[in-house]
Short mmCIF file of C-alpha atoms in Angstrom, two decimals:
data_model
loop_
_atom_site.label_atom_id
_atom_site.label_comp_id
_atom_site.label_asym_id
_atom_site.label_seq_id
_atom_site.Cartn_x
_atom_site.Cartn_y
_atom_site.Cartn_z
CA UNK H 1 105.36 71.23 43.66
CA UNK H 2 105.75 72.60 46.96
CA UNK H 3 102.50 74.56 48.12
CA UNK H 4 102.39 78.46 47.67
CA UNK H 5 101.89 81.00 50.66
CA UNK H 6 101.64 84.05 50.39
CA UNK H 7 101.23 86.58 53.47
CA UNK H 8 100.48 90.17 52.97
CA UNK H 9 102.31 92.12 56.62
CA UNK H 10 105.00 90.78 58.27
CA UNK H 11 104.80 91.31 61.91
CA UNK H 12 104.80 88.77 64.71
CA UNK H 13 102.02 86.54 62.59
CA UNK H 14 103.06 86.78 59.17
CA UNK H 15 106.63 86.31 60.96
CA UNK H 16 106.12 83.23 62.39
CA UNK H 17 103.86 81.85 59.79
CA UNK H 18 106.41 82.78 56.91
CA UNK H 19 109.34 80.65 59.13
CA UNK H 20 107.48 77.63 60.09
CA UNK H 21 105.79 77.14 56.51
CA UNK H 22 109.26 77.23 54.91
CA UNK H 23 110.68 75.10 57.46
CA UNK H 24 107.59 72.66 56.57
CA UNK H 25 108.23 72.66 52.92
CA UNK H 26 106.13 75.47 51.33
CA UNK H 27 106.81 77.85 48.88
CA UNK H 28 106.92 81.53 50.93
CA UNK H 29 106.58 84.98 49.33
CA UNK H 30 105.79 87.76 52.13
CA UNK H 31 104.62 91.09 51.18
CA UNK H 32 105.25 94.25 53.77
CA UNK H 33 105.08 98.14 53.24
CA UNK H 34 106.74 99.62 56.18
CA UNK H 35 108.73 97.70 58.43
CA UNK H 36 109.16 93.86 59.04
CA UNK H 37 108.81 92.97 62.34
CA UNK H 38 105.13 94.87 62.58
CA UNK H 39 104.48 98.45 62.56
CA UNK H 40 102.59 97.84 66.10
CA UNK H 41 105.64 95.70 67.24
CA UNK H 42 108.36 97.87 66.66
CA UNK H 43 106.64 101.31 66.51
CA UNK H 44 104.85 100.65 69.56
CA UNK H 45 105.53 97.71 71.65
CA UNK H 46 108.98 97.96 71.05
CA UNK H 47 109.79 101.50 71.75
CA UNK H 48 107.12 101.72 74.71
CA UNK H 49 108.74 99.21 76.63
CA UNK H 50 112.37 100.86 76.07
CA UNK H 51 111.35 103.94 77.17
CA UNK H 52 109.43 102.44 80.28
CA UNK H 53 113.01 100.44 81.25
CA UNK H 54 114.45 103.93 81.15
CA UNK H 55 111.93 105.26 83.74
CA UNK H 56 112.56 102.06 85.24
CA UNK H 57 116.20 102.64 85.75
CA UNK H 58 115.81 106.54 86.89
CA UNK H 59 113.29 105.37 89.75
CA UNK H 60 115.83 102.70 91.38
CA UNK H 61 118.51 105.44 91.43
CA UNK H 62 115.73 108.01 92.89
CA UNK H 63 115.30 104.96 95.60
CA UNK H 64 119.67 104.24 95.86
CA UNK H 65 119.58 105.76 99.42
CA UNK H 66 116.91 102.52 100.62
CA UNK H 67 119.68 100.40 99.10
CA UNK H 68 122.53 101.81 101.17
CA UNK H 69 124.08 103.94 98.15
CA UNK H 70 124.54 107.63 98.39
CA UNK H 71 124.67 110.79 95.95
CA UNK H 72 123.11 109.00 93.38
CA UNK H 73 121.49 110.73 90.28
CA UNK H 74 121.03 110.41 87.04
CA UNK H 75 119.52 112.94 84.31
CA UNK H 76 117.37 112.45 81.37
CA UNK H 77 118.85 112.52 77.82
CA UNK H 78 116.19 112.99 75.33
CA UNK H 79 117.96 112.70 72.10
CA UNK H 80 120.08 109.46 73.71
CA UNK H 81 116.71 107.66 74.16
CA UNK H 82 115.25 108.10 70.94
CA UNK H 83 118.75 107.26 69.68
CA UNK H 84 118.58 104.03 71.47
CA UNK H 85 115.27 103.23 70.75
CA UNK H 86 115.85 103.52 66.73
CA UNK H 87 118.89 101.45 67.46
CA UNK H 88 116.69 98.70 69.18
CA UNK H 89 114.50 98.66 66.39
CA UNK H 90 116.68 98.66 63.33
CA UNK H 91 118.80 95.49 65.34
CA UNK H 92 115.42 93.47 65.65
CA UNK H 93 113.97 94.68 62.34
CA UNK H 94 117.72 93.29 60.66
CA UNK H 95 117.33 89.72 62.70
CA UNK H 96 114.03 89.38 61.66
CA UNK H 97 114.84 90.19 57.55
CA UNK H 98 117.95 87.67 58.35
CA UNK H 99 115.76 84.82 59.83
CA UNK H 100 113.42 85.25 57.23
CA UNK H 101 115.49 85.03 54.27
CA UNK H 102 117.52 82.13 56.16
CA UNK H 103 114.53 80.13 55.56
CA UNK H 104 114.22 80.92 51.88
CA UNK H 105 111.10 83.31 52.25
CA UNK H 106 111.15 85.71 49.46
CA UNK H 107 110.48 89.13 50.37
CA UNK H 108 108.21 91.72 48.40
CA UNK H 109 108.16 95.57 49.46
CA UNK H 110 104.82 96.95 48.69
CA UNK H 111 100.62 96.78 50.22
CA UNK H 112 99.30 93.61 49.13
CA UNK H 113 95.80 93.07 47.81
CA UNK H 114 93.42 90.16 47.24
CA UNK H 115 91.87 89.77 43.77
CA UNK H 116 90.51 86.67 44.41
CA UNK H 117 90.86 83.35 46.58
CA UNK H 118 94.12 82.34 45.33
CA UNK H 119 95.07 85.46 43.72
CA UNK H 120 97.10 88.45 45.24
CA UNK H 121 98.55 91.85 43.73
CA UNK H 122 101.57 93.06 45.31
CA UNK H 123 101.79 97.53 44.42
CA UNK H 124 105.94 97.76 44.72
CA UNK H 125 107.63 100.80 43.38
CA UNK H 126 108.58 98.93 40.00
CA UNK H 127 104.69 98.63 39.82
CA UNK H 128 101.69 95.89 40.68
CA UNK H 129 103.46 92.41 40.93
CA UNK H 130 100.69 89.16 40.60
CA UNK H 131 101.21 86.32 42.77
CA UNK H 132 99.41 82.87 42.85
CA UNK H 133 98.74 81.01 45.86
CA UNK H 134 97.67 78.27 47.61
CA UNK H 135 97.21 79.80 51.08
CA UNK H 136 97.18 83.91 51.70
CA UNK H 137 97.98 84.99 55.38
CA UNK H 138 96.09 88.38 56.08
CA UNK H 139 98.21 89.82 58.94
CA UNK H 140 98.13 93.31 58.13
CA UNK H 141 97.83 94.60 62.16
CA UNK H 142 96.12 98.10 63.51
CA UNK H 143 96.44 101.52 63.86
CA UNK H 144 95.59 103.80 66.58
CA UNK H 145 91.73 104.82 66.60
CA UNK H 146 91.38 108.73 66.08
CA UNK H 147 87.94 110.04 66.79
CA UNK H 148 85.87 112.51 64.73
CA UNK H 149 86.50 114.87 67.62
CA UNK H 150 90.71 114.64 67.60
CA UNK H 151 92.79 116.28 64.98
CA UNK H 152 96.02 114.92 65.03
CA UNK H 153 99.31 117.27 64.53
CA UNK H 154 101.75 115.07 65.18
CA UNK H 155 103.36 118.14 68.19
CA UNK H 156 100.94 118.89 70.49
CA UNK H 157 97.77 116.27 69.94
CA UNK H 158 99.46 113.05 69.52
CA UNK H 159 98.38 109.72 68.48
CA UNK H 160 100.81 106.49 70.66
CA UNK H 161 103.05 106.45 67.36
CA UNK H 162 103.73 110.05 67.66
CA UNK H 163 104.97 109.54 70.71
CA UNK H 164 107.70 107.31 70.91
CA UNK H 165 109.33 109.08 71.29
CA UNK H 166 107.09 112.61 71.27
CA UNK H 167 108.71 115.31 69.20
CA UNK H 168 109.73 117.55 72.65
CA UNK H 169 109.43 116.05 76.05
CA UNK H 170 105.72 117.12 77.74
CA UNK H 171 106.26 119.46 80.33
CA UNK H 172 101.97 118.15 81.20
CA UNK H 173 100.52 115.45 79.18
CA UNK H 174 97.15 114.75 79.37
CA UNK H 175 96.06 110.98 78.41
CA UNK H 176 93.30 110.32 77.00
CA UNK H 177 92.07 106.16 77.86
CA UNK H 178 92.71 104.36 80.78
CA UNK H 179 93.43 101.01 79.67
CA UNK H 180 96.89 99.20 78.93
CA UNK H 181 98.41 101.43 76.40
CA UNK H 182 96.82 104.68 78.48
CA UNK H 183 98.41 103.57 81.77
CA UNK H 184 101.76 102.52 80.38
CA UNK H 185 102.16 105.56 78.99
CA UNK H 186 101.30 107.35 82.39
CA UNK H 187 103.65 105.80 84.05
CA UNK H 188 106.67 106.21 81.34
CA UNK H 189 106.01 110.06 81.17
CA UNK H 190 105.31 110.16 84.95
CA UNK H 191 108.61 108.60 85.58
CA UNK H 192 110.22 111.09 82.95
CA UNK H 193 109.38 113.69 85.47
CA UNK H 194 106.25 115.39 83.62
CA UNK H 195 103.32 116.21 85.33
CA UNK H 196 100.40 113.66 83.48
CA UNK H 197 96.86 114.02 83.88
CA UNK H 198 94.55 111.05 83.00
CA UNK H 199 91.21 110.80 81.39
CA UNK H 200 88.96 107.73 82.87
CA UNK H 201 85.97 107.09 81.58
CA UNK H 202 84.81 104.74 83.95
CA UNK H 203 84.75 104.61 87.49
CA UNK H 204 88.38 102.80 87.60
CA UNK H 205 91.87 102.55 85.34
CA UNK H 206 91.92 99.37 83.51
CA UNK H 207 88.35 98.91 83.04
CA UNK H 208 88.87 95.29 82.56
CA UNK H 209 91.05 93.94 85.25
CA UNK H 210 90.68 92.94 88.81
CA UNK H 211 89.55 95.84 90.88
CA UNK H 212 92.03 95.02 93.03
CA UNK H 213 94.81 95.09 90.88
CA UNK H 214 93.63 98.32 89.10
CA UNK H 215 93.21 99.83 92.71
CA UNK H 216 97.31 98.84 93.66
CA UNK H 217 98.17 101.17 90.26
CA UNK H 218 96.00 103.98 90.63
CA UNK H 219 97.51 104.08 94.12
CA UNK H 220 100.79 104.65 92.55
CA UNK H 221 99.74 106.76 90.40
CA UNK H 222 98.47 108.99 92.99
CA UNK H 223 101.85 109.25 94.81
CA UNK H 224 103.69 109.92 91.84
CA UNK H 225 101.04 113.15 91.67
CA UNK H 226 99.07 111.74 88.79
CA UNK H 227 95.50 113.78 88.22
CA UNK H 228 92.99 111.24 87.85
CA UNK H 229 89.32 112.62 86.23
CA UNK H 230 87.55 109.85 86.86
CA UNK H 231 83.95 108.82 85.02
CA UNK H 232 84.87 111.44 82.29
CA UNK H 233 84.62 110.94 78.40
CA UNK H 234 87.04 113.10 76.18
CA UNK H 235 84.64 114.83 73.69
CA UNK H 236 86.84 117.61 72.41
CA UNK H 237 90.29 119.17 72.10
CA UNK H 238 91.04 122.97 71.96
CA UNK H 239 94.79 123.84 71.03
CA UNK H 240 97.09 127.51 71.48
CA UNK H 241 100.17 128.88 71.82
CA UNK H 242 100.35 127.35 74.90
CA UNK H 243 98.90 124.06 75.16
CA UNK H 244 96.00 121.79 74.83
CA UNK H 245 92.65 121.82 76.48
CA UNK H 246 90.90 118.32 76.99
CA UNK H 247 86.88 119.39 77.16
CA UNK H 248 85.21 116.05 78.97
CA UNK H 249 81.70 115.27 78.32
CA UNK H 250 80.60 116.45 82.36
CA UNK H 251 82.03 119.95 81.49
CA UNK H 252 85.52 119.20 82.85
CA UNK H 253 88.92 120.71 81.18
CA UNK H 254 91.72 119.34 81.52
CA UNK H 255 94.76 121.41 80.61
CA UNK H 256 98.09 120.43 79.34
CA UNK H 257 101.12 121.14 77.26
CA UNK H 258 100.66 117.83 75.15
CA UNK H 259 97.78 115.51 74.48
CA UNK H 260 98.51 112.15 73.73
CA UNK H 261 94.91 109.82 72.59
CA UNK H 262 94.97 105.96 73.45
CA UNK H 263 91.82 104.83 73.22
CA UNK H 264 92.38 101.74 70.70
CA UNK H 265 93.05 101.05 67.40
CA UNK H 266 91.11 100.17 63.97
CA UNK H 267 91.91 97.26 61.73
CA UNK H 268 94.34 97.70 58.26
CA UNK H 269 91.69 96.09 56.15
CA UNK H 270 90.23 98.67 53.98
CA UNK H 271 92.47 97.74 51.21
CA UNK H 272 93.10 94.30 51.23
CA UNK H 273 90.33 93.15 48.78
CA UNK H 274 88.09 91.55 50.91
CA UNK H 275 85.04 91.56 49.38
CA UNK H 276 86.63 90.39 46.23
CA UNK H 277 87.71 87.31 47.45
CA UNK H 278 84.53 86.88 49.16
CA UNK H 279 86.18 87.47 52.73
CA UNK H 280 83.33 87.44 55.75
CA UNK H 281 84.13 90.77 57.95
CA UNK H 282 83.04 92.65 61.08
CA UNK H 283 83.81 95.87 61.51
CA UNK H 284 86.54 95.40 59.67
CA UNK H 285 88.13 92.22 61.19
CA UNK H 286 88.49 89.20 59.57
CA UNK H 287 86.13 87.25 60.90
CA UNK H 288 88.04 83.62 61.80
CA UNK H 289 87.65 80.06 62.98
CA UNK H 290 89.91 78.52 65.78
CA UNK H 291 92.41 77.67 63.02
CA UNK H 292 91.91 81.06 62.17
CA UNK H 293 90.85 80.39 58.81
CA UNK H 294 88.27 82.78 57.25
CA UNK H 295 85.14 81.70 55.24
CA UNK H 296 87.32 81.55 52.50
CA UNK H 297 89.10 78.18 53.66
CA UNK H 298 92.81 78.89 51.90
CA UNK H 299 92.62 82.53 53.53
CA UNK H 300 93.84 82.98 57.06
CA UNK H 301 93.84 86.09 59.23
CA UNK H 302 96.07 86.61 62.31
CA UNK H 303 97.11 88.80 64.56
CA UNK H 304 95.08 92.18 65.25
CA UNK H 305 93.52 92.02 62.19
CA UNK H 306 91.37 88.49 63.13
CA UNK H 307 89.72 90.59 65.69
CA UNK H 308 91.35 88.10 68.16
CA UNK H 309 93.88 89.26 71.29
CA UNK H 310 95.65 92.16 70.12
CA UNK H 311 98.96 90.45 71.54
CA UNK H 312 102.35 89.64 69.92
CA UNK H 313 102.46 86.40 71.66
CA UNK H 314 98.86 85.42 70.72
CA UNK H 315 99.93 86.55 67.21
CA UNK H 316 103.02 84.43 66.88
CA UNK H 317 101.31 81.73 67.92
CA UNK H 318 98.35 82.22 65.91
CA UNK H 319 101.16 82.43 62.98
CA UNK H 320 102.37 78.76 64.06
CA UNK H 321 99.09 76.93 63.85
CA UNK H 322 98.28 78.62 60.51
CA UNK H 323 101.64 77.10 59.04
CA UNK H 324 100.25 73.86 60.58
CA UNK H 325 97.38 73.79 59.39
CA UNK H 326 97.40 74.97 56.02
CA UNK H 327 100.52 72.33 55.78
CA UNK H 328 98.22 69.35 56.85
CA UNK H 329 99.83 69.11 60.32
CA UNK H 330 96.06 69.62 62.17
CA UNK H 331 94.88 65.74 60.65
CA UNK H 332 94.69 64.37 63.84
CA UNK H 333 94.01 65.72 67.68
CA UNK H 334 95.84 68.49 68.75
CA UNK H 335 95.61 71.15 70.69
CA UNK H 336 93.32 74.80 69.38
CA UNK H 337 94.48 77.77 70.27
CA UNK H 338 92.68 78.90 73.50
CA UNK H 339 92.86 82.84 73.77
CA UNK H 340 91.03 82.92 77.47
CA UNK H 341 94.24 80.82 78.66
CA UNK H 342 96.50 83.21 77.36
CA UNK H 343 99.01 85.92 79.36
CA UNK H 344 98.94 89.45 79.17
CA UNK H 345 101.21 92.34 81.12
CA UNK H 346 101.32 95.85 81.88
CA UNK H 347 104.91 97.50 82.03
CA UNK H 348 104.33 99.64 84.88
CA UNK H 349 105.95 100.11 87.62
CA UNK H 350 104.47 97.94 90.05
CA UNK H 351 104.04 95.73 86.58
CA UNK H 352 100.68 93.83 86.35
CA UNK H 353 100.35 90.29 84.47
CA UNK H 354 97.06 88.14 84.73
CA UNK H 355 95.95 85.23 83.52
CA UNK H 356 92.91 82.72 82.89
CA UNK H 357 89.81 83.13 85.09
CA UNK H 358 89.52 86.89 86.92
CA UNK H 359 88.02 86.57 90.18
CA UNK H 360 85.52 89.09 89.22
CA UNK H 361 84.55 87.38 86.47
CA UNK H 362 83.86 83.96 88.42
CA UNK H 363 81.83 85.72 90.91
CA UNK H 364 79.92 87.22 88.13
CA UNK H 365 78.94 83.80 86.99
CA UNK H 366 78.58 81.90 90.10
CA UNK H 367 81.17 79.75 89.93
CA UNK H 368 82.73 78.34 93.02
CA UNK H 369 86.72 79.31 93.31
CA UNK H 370 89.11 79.30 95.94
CA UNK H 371 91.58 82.55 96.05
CA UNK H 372 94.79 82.83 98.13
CA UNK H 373 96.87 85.88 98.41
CA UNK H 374 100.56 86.70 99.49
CA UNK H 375 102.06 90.17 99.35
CA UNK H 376 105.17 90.86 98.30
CA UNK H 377 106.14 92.48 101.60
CA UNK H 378 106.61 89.14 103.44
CA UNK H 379 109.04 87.68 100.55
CA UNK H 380 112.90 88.22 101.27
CA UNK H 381 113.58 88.80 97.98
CA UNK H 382 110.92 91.50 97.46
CA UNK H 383 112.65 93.19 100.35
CA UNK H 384 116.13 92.77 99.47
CA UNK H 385 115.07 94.89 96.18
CA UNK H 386 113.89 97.07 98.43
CA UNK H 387 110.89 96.73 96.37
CA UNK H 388 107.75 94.74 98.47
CA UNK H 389 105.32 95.96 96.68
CA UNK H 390 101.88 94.36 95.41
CA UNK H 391 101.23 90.87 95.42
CA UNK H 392 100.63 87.11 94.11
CA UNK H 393 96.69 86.07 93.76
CA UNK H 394 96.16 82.30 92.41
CA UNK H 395 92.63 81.26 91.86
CA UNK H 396 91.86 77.68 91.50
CA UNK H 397 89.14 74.86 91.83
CA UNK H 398 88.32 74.58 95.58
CA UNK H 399 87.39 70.77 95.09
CA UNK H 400 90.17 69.90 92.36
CA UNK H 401 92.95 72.33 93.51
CA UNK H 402 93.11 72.72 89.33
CA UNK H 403 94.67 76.57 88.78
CA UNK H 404 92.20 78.44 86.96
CA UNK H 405 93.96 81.85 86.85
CA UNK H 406 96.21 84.07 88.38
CA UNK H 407 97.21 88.16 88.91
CA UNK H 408 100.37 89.37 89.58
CA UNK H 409 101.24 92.94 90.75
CA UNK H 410 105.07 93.75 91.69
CA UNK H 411 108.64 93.91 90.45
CA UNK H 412 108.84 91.37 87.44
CA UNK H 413 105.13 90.58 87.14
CA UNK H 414 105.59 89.58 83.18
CA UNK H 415 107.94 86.54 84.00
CA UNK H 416 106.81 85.54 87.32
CA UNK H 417 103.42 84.88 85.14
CA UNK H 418 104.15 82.48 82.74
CA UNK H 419 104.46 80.01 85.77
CA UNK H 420 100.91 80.66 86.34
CA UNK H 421 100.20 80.73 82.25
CA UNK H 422 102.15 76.90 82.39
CA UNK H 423 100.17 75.95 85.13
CA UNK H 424 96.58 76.87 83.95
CA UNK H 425 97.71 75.77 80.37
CA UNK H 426 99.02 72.17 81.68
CA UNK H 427 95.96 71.95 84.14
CA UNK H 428 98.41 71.76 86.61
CA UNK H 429 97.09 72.15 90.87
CA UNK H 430 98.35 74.11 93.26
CA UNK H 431 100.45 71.37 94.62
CA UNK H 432 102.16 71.18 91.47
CA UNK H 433 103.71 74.36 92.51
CA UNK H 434 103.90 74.56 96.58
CA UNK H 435 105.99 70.94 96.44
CA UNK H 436 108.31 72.21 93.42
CA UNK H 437 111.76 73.20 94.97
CA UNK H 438 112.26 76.45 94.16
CA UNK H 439 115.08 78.82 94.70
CA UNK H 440 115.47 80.91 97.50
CA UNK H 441 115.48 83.44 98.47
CA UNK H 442 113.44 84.61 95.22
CA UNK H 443 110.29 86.75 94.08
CA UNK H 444 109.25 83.56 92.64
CA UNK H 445 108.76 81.64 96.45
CA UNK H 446 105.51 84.19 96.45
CA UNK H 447 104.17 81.50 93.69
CA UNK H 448 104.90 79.06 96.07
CA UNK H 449 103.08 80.41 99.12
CA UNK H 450 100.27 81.31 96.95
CA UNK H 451 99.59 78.24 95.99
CA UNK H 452 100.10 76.94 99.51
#
């Protein structure tokens, strides 16, 4: 008899776990409510980084004169965007369905439930559905966090999945959070031609990256005419007839047409059963293992839900080594997932990606590291783009030459990473990169000299 998983949310966890426990023999039923593919993934992710390539494309053509083009322009279409945005989103939502049933996965609509370690209740619309199983994936995701101060309309004071995209474009948004979602957001709306105002509550955007890195974006963001109220804590939203008012905790306003609030999410766990399976949790996360198992041995939790890196990638792969594991793959030595070795990028524009040890965070401890730099404005490439901006930072073991970690700020940050990600995954040194042969000319020679 082949062994029974169930998984209750299919985003990029339950996804991946669903696919490679089929493809290893087991029995697959996979419950989901709204949308398969993740509500984060394709109501947030998804969308965000559409709308971001659009900004994207109306800043080169802003910058066509540097490139030797003239009376170039280009106009926003609202309704096109959100039209191609729904259009992304059904096309990955329909491969995803496709994969999945390729594989034999049978597919449940409804909100799962635990009623005890091996038993599950699915609530469809033909009513509750009982399932038995061997092994229950909880990857149920997040939703954004909305404070006791905030009350969301879904026009004026908007949460992130109001706004992708927003009922009316902002003529002023004010953003409330700094960190990745906050800044991406910034910069989308910034480049949509709205004025943006942004609420930090700490003494620099992206609280918890390099310095210098966050000090390269809030440079942009100045020159695009970003206000930044810095070391001020949203405590309060007035709304009229003509816009929003932002009251900060040092007696600030900030006024706007539109508010948008991105300052985290909150787990989807209140009505999974937990407690009646006997499920450990914190705060509402599934508390996990590293094979993400939960003190309930046969129940996993991945993706946003185990409290873990609230990353697709992270989730995915979380999603893989569940499969393997619960399918008896993990008998020997292998390798555990290791979330401080894992990527993570910010679709601005520069775009930011980082890796492994922060610079900050080895001085913090003491630890001995060597750091080399290159900019961006001595790489043909970068200059051919008539884009040199930002730079390539590798840190690594001054007695080994062993790359601990990396930042990248500049055109095509998020690929030029995963070199870096290989590298400090592998335990590769530097010399593993400066004696590779790599093309030229290319933004990825700045690796190269970085390491040299």
């Amino acid at each position: 008899m082949a062994k029974r998983f169930v998984i209750i949310g299919g985003g990029p966890a339950g996804n991946t776990a669903a696919t490679h426990a089929a493809r290893l023999g087991a029995e697959v039923t996979m419950i989901e409510k709204d949308v398969v593919g993740g509500a984060a993934h394709l109501w947030d992710c998804i969308p965000s980084k559409a709308m971001i390539a659009t900004g994207g494309a109306l800043a080169r053509l802003s910058k066509a004169e540097g490139m030797g083009l003239r009376n170039v322009s280009a106009e926003l279409d609202f309704d096109a965007l959100a039209e191609r945005i729904r259009s992304i989103e059904e096309r990955l939502e329909t491969s995803g369905v496709e994969l999945l049933e390729s594989q034999g996965v049978r597919m449940v609509e409804g909100a799962g439930r635990l009623v005890g370690p091996n038993q599950v209740v699915a609530e469809t619309a033909a009513g509750p559905l009982e399932i038995e199983a061997d092994t229950v994936v909880l990857s149920t995701g997040s939703r954004p966090r909305i404070p006791d101060w905030a009350s969301i309309d879904g026009t004026r004071v908007l949460t992130t999945r109001d706004a992708y995209p927003p009922p009316q474009l902002p003529e002023h948004l004010v953003v409330v959070g700094s960190g990745v979602t906050g800044v991406e957001f910034v910069h989308m709306f910034s480049s949509f031609g709205c004025q943006v105002t942004l609420i930090v509550s700490r003494q620099q955007v992206l609280p918890n990256k390099d310095p210098e890195v966050a000090a390269a974006l809030e440079d942009d963001f100045i020159a695009r005419g970003v206000r930044l109220y810095k070391g001020a804590r949203a405590v309060g939203i007035d709304t009229d007839d003509d816009g929003v008012t932002v009251q900060c905790d040092d007696g600030r306003k900030a006024q706007g047409s539109h508010v948008l609030l991105a300052i985290g999410s909150v787990p989807n766990s209140e009505t999974l059963g937990l407690d009646a399976a006997g499920v450990e949790q914190r705060d509402g996360y599934v508390v996990v293992n590293h094979n993400c198992q939960s003190s309930v041995p046969n129940i996993y939790a991945a993706g946003d839900l185990s409290g873990k890196l609230p990353l697709s990638s992270v989730a995915s792969m979380q999603g893989r080594k569940i499969a393997e594991h619960a399918m008896g793959l993990h008998g020997g030595a292998h390798r555990h997932l290791d979330y401080d070795k894992a990527a993570s990028a910010i679709f601005t524009v520069p775009e930011i990606a980082d890796v492994g040890l922060a610079e900050a965070d080895a001085f913090a401890e003491g630890r001995k590291i060597r750091v080399t730099k290159v900019p961006f404005s001595a790489n043909a490439k970068a200059l051919i783009e008539n884009d040199p901006r930002g730079f390539v930072k590798i840190i690594s073991d001054p007695a080994t030459g062993v790359i601990l970690g990396g930042s990248i700020v500049g055109r095509r940050a998020a690929e030029l990473i995963s070199v870096i990600a290989l590298a400090v995954t592998a335990g590769l040194r530097v010399h593993d990169i400066y004696e590779s042969l790599l093309v030229h000319p290319t933004l990825a020679e700045a690796l190269s000299d970085a390491a040299e």
